mmCIF file of C-alpha atoms in Angstrom:
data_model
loop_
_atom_site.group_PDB
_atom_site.id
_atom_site.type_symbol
_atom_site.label_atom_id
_atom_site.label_comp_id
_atom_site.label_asym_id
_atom_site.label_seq_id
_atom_site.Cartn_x
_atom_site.Cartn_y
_atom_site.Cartn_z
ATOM 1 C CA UNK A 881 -82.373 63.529 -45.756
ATOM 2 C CA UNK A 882 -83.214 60.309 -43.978
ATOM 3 C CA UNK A 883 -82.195 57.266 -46.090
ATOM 4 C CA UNK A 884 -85.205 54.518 -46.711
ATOM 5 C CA UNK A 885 -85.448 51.632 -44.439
ATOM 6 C CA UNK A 886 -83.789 49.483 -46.704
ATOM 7 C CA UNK A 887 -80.458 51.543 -47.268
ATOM 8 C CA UNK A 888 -80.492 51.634 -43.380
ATOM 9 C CA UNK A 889 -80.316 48.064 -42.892
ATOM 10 C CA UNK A 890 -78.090 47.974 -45.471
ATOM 11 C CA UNK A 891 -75.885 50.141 -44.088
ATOM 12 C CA UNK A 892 -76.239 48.291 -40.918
ATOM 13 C CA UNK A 893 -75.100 44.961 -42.044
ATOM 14 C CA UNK A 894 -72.302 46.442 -44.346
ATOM 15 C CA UNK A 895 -70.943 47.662 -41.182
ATOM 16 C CA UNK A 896 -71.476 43.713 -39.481
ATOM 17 C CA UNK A 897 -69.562 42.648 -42.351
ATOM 18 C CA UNK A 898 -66.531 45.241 -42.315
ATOM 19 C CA UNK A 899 -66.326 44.636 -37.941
ATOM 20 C CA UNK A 900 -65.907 41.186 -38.855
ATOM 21 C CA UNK A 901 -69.364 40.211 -36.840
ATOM 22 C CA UNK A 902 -70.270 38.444 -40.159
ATOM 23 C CA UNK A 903 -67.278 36.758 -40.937
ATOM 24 C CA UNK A 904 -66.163 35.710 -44.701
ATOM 25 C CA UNK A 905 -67.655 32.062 -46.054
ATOM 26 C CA UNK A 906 -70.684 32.631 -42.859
ATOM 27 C CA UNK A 907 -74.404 32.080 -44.369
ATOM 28 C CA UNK A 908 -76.366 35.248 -44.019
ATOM 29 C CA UNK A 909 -79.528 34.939 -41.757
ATOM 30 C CA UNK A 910 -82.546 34.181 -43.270
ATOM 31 C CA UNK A 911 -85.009 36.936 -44.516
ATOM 32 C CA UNK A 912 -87.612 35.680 -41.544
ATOM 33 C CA UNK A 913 -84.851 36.307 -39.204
ATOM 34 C CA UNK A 914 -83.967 39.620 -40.444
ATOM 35 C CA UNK A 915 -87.445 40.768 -40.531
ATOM 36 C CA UNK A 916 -88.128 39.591 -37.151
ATOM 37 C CA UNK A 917 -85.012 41.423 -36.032
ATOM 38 C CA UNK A 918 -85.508 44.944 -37.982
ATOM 39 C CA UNK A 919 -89.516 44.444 -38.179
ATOM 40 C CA UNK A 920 -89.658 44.978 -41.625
ATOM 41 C CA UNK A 921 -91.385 43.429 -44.459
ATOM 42 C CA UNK A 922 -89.794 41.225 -46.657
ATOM 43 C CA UNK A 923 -89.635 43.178 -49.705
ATOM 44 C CA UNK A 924 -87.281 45.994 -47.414
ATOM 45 C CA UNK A 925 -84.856 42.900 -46.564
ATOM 46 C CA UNK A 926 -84.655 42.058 -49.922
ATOM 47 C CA UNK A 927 -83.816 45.501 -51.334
ATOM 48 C CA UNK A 928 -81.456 45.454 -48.362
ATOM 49 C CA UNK A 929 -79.629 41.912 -49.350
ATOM 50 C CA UNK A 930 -79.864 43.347 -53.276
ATOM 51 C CA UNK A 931 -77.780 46.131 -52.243
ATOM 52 C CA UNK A 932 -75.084 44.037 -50.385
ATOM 53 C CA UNK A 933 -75.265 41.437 -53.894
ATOM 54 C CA UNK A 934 -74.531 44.989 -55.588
ATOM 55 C CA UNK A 935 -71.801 46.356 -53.729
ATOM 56 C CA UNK A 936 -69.991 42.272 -54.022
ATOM 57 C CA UNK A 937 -70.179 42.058 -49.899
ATOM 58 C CA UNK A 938 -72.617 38.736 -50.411
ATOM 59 C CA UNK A 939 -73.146 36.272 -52.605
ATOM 60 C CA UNK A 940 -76.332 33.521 -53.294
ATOM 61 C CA UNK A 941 -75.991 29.575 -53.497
ATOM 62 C CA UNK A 942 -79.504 28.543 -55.386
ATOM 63 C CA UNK A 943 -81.416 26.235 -52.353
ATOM 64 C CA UNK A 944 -79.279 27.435 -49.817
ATOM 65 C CA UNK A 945 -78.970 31.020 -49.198
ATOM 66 C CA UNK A 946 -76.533 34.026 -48.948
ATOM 67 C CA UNK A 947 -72.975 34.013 -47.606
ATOM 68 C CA UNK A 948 -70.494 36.713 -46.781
ATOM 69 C CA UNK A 949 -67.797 37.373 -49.210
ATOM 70 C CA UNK A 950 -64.185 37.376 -48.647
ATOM 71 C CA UNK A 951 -62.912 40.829 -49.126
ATOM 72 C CA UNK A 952 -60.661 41.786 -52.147
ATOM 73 C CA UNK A 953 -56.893 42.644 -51.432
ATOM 74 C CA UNK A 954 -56.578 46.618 -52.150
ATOM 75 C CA UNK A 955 -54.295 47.568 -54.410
ATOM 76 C CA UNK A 956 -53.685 51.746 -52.737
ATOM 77 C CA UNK A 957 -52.370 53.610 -56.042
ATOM 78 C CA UNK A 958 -51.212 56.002 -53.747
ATOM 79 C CA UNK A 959 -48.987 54.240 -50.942
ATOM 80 C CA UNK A 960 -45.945 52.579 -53.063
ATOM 81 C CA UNK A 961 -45.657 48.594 -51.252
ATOM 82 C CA UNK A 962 -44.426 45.410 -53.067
ATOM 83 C CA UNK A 963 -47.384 42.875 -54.409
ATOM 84 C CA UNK A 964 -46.476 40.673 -51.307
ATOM 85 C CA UNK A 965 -46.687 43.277 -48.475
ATOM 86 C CA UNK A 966 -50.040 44.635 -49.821
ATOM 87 C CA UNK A 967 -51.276 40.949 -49.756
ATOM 88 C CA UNK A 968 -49.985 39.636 -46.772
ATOM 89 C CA UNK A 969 -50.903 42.912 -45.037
ATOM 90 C CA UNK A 970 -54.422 42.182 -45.449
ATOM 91 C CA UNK A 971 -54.421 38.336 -44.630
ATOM 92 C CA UNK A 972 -53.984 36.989 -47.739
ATOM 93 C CA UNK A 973 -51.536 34.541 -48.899
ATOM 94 C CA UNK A 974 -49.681 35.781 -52.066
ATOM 95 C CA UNK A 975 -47.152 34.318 -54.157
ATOM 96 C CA UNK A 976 -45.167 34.301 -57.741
ATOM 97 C CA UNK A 977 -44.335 31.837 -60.754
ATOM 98 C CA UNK A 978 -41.996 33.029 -63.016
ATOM 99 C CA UNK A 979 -42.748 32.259 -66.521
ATOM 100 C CA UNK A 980 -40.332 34.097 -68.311
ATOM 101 C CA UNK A 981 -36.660 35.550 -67.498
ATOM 102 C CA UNK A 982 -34.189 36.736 -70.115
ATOM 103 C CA UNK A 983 -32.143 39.093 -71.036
ATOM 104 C CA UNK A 984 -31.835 41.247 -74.185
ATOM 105 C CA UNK A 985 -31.280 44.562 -75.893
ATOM 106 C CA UNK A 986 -33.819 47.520 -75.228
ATOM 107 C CA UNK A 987 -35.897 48.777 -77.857
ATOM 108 C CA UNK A 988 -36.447 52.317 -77.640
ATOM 109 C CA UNK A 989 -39.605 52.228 -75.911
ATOM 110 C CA UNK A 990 -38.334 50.669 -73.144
ATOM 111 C CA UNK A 991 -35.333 52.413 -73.048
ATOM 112 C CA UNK A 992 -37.059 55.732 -73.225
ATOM 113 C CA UNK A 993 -38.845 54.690 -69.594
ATOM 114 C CA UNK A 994 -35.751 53.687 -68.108
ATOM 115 C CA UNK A 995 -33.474 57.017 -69.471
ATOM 116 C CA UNK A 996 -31.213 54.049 -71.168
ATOM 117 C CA UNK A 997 -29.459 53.791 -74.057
ATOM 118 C CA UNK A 998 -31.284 51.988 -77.252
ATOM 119 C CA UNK A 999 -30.303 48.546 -77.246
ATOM 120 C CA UNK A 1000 -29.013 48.560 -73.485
ATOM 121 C CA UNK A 1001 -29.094 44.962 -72.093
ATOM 122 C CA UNK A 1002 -32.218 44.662 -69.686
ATOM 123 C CA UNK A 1003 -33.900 41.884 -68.094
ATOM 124 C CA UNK A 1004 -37.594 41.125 -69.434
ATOM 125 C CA UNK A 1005 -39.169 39.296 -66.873
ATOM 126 C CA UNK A 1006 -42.748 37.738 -66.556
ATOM 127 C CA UNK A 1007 -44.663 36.882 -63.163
ATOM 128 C CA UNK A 1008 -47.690 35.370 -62.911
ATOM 129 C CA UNK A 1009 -49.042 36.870 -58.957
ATOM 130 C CA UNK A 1010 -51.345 35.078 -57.723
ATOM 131 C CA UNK A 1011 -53.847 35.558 -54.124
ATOM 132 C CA UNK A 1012 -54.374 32.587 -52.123
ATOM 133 C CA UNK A 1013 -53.363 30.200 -54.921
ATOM 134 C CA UNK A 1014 -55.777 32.047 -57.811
ATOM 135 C CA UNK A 1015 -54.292 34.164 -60.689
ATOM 136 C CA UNK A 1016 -54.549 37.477 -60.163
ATOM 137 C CA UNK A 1017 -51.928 39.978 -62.127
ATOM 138 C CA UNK A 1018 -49.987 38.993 -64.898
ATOM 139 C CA UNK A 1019 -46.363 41.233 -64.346
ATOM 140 C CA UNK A 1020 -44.319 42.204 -67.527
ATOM 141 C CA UNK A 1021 -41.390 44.030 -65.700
ATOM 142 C CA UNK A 1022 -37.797 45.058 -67.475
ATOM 143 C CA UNK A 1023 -34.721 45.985 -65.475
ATOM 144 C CA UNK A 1024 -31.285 47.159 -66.294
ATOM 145 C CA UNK A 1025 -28.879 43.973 -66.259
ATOM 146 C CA UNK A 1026 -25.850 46.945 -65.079
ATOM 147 C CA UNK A 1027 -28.040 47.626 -62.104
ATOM 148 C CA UNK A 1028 -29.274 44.035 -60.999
ATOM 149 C CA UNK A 1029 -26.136 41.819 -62.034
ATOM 150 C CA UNK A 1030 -26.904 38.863 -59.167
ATOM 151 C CA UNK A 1031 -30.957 39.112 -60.111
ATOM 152 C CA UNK A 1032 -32.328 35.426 -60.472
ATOM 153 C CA UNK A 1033 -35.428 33.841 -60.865
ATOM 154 C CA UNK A 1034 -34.956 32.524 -56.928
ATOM 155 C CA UNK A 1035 -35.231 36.179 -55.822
ATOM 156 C CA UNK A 1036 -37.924 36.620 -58.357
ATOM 157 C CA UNK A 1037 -40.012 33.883 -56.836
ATOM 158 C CA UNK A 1038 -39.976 36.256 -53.673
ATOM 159 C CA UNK A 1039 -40.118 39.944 -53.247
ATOM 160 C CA UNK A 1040 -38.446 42.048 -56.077
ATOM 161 C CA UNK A 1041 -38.433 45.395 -53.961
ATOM 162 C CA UNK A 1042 -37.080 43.529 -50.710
ATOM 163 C CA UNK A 1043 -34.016 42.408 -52.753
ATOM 164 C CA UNK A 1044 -33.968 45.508 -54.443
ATOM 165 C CA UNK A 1045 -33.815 47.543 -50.854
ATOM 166 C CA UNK A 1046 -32.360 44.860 -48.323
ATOM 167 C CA UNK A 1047 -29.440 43.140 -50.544
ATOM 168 C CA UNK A 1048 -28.475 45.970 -52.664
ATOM 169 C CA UNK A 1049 -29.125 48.927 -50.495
ATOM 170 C CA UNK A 1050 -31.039 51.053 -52.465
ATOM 171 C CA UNK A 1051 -33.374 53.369 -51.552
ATOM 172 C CA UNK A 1052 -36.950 53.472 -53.717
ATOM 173 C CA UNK A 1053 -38.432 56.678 -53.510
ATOM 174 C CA UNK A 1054 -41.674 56.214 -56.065
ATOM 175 C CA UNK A 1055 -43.720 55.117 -59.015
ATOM 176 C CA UNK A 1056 -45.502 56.967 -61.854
ATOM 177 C CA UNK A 1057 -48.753 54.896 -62.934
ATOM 178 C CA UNK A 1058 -51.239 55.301 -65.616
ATOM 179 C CA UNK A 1059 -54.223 52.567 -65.735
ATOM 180 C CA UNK A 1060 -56.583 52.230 -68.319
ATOM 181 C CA UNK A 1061 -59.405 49.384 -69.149
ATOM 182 C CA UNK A 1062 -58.247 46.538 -71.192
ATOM 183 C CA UNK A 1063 -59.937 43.127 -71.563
ATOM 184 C CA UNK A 1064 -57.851 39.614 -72.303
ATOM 185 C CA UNK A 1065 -55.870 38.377 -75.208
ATOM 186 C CA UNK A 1066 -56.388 34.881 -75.702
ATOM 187 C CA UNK A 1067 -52.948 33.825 -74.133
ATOM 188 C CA UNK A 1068 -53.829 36.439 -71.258
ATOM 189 C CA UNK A 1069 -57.365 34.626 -70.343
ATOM 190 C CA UNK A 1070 -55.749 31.118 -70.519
ATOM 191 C CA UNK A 1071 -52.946 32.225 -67.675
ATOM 192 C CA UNK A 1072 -55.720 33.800 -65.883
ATOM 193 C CA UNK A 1073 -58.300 30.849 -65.916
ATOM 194 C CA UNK A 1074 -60.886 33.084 -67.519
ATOM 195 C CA UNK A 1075 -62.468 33.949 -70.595
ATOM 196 C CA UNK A 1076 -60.832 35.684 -73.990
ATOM 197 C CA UNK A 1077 -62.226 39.543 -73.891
ATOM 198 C CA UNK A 1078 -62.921 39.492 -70.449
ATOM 199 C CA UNK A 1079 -62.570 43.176 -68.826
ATOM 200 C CA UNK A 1080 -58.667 44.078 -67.032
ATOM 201 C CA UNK A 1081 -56.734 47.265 -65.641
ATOM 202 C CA UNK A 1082 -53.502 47.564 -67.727
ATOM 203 C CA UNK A 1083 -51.266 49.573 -65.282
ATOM 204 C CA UNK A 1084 -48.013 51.099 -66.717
ATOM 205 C CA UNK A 1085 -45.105 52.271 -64.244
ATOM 206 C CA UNK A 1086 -41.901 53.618 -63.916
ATOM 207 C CA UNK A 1087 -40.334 53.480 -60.516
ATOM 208 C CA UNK A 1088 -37.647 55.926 -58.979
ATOM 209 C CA UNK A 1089 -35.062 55.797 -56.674
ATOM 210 C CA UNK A 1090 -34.539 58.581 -54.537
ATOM 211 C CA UNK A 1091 -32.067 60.169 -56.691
ATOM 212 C CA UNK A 1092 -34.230 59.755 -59.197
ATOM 213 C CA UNK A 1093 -32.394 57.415 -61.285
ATOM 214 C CA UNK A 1094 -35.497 54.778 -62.873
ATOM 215 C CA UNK A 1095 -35.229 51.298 -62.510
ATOM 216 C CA UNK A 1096 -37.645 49.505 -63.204
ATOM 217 C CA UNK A 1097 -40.543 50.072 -66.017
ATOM 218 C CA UNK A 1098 -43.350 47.226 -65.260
ATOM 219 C CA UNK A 1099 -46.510 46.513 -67.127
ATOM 220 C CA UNK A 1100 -49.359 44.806 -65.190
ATOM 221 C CA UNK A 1101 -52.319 43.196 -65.805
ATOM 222 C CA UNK A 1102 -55.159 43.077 -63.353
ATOM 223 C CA UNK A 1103 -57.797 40.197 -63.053
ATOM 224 C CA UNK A 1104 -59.586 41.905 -60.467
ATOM 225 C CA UNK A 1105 -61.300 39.061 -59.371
ATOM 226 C CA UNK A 1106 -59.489 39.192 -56.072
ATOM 227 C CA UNK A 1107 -58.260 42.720 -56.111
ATOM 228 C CA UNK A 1108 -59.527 46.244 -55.610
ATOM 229 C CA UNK A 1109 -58.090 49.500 -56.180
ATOM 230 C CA UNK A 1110 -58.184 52.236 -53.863
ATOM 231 C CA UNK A 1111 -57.963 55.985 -54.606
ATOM 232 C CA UNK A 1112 -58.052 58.406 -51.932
ATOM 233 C CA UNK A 1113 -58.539 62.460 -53.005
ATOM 234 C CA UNK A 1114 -57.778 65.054 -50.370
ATOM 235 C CA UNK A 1115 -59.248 68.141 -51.139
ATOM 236 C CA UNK A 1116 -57.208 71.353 -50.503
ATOM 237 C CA UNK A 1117 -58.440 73.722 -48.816
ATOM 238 C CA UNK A 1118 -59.173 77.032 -50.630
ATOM 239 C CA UNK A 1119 -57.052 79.831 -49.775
#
């Protein structure tokens, strides 16, 4: 079924945006100029623009007029990459502040994620990530101390997995992650510069190394004001 005009030009300039022909920060032309240009009236170029506003591709200045947004970093459930390659992959500038990094013994939670021994010494560790200089994830992360005996916060300010894979040599094979919707704690909205109750992703996971031994069991907390996540389904096809 043919889509209405509107959805059309939609459509058209979601595709601008994507090619990078409307560039992030650019002002939007005005509605004259788009209904010149797709001889429309301008109630279609406004259902068009609403739809953009919608999908978070523009957004309005009062007296001046609509500008391209700056697309979220993806966060790809799916494809198993350390905060600052999935940033930095996508032209963003990422980076860490520790807040917290101790050691103690493992209460059995924990040490039920990591196949430990109650009361095992771990590492509890806190990150703040943030995108470009804005908080973005809040990282609770606990590690076996008999694993990681030279960690520090110095390689913590950096990539975990790199030192993980290039210093000590091991191999990581995968992560089991569960998300559900949270909203922030009052402690949790004054790291991330928002409000108290505003809505989160809580993401739990335990990550593998190839022979399956668990090593790390991280809790994160997603702002999503600069991130996105991506979930790709394949369908199988019937036998």
């Amino acid at each position: 079924m043919l889509k209405p005009r509107y959805m059309q030009i939609a459509d058209l300039l979601t595709e601008q945006i994507k090619d990078g022909t409307l560039t992030p920060g650019a002002m939007m032309p005005t509605e004259a100029t788009l209904q010149a240009t797709y001889d429309v009236s301008r109630v279609t170029i406004r259902k068009a623009m609403k739809v953009l506003v919608d999908n978070d591709l523009l957004y309005r200045v009062r007296g001046s007029g609509s500008y391209v947004k700056a697309p979220k970093a993806q966060h790809n459930a799916f494809q198993l990459m350390g905060f600052i390659e999935e940033v930095s992959a996508q032209g963003k500038t990422p980076s860490s502040k520790v807040i917290a990094f101790e050691t103690s013994p493992c209460s059995h939670t924990i040490a039920s994620k990591l196949n430990l021994e109650e009361g095992t010494l771990i590492y509890e560790i806190q990150r703040l990530r943030l995108i470009d200089g804005e908080p973005e994830i809040l990282e609770c992360t606990y590690l076996p101390v008999a694993m990681f005996t030279d960690l520090s916060i110095e390689v913590m300010q950096t990539s975990k997995y790199d030192y993980i894979e290039r210093h000590k040599g091991m191999q990581i094979a995968k992560s089991r992650q569960c998300v559900w919707p949270d909203s922030t704690s009052t402690s949790l909205a004054a790291r991330f510069n928002t409000r108290e109750n505003t809505p989160i992703l809580r993401v739990e996971s335990v990550s593998e190394l190839v022979d399956g031994t668990p090593f790390e069991y991280t809790v994160n907390y997603f702002r999503l004001h600069q991130y996105s996540f991506e979930f790709i389904a394949h369908r199988q096809t019937p036998q």
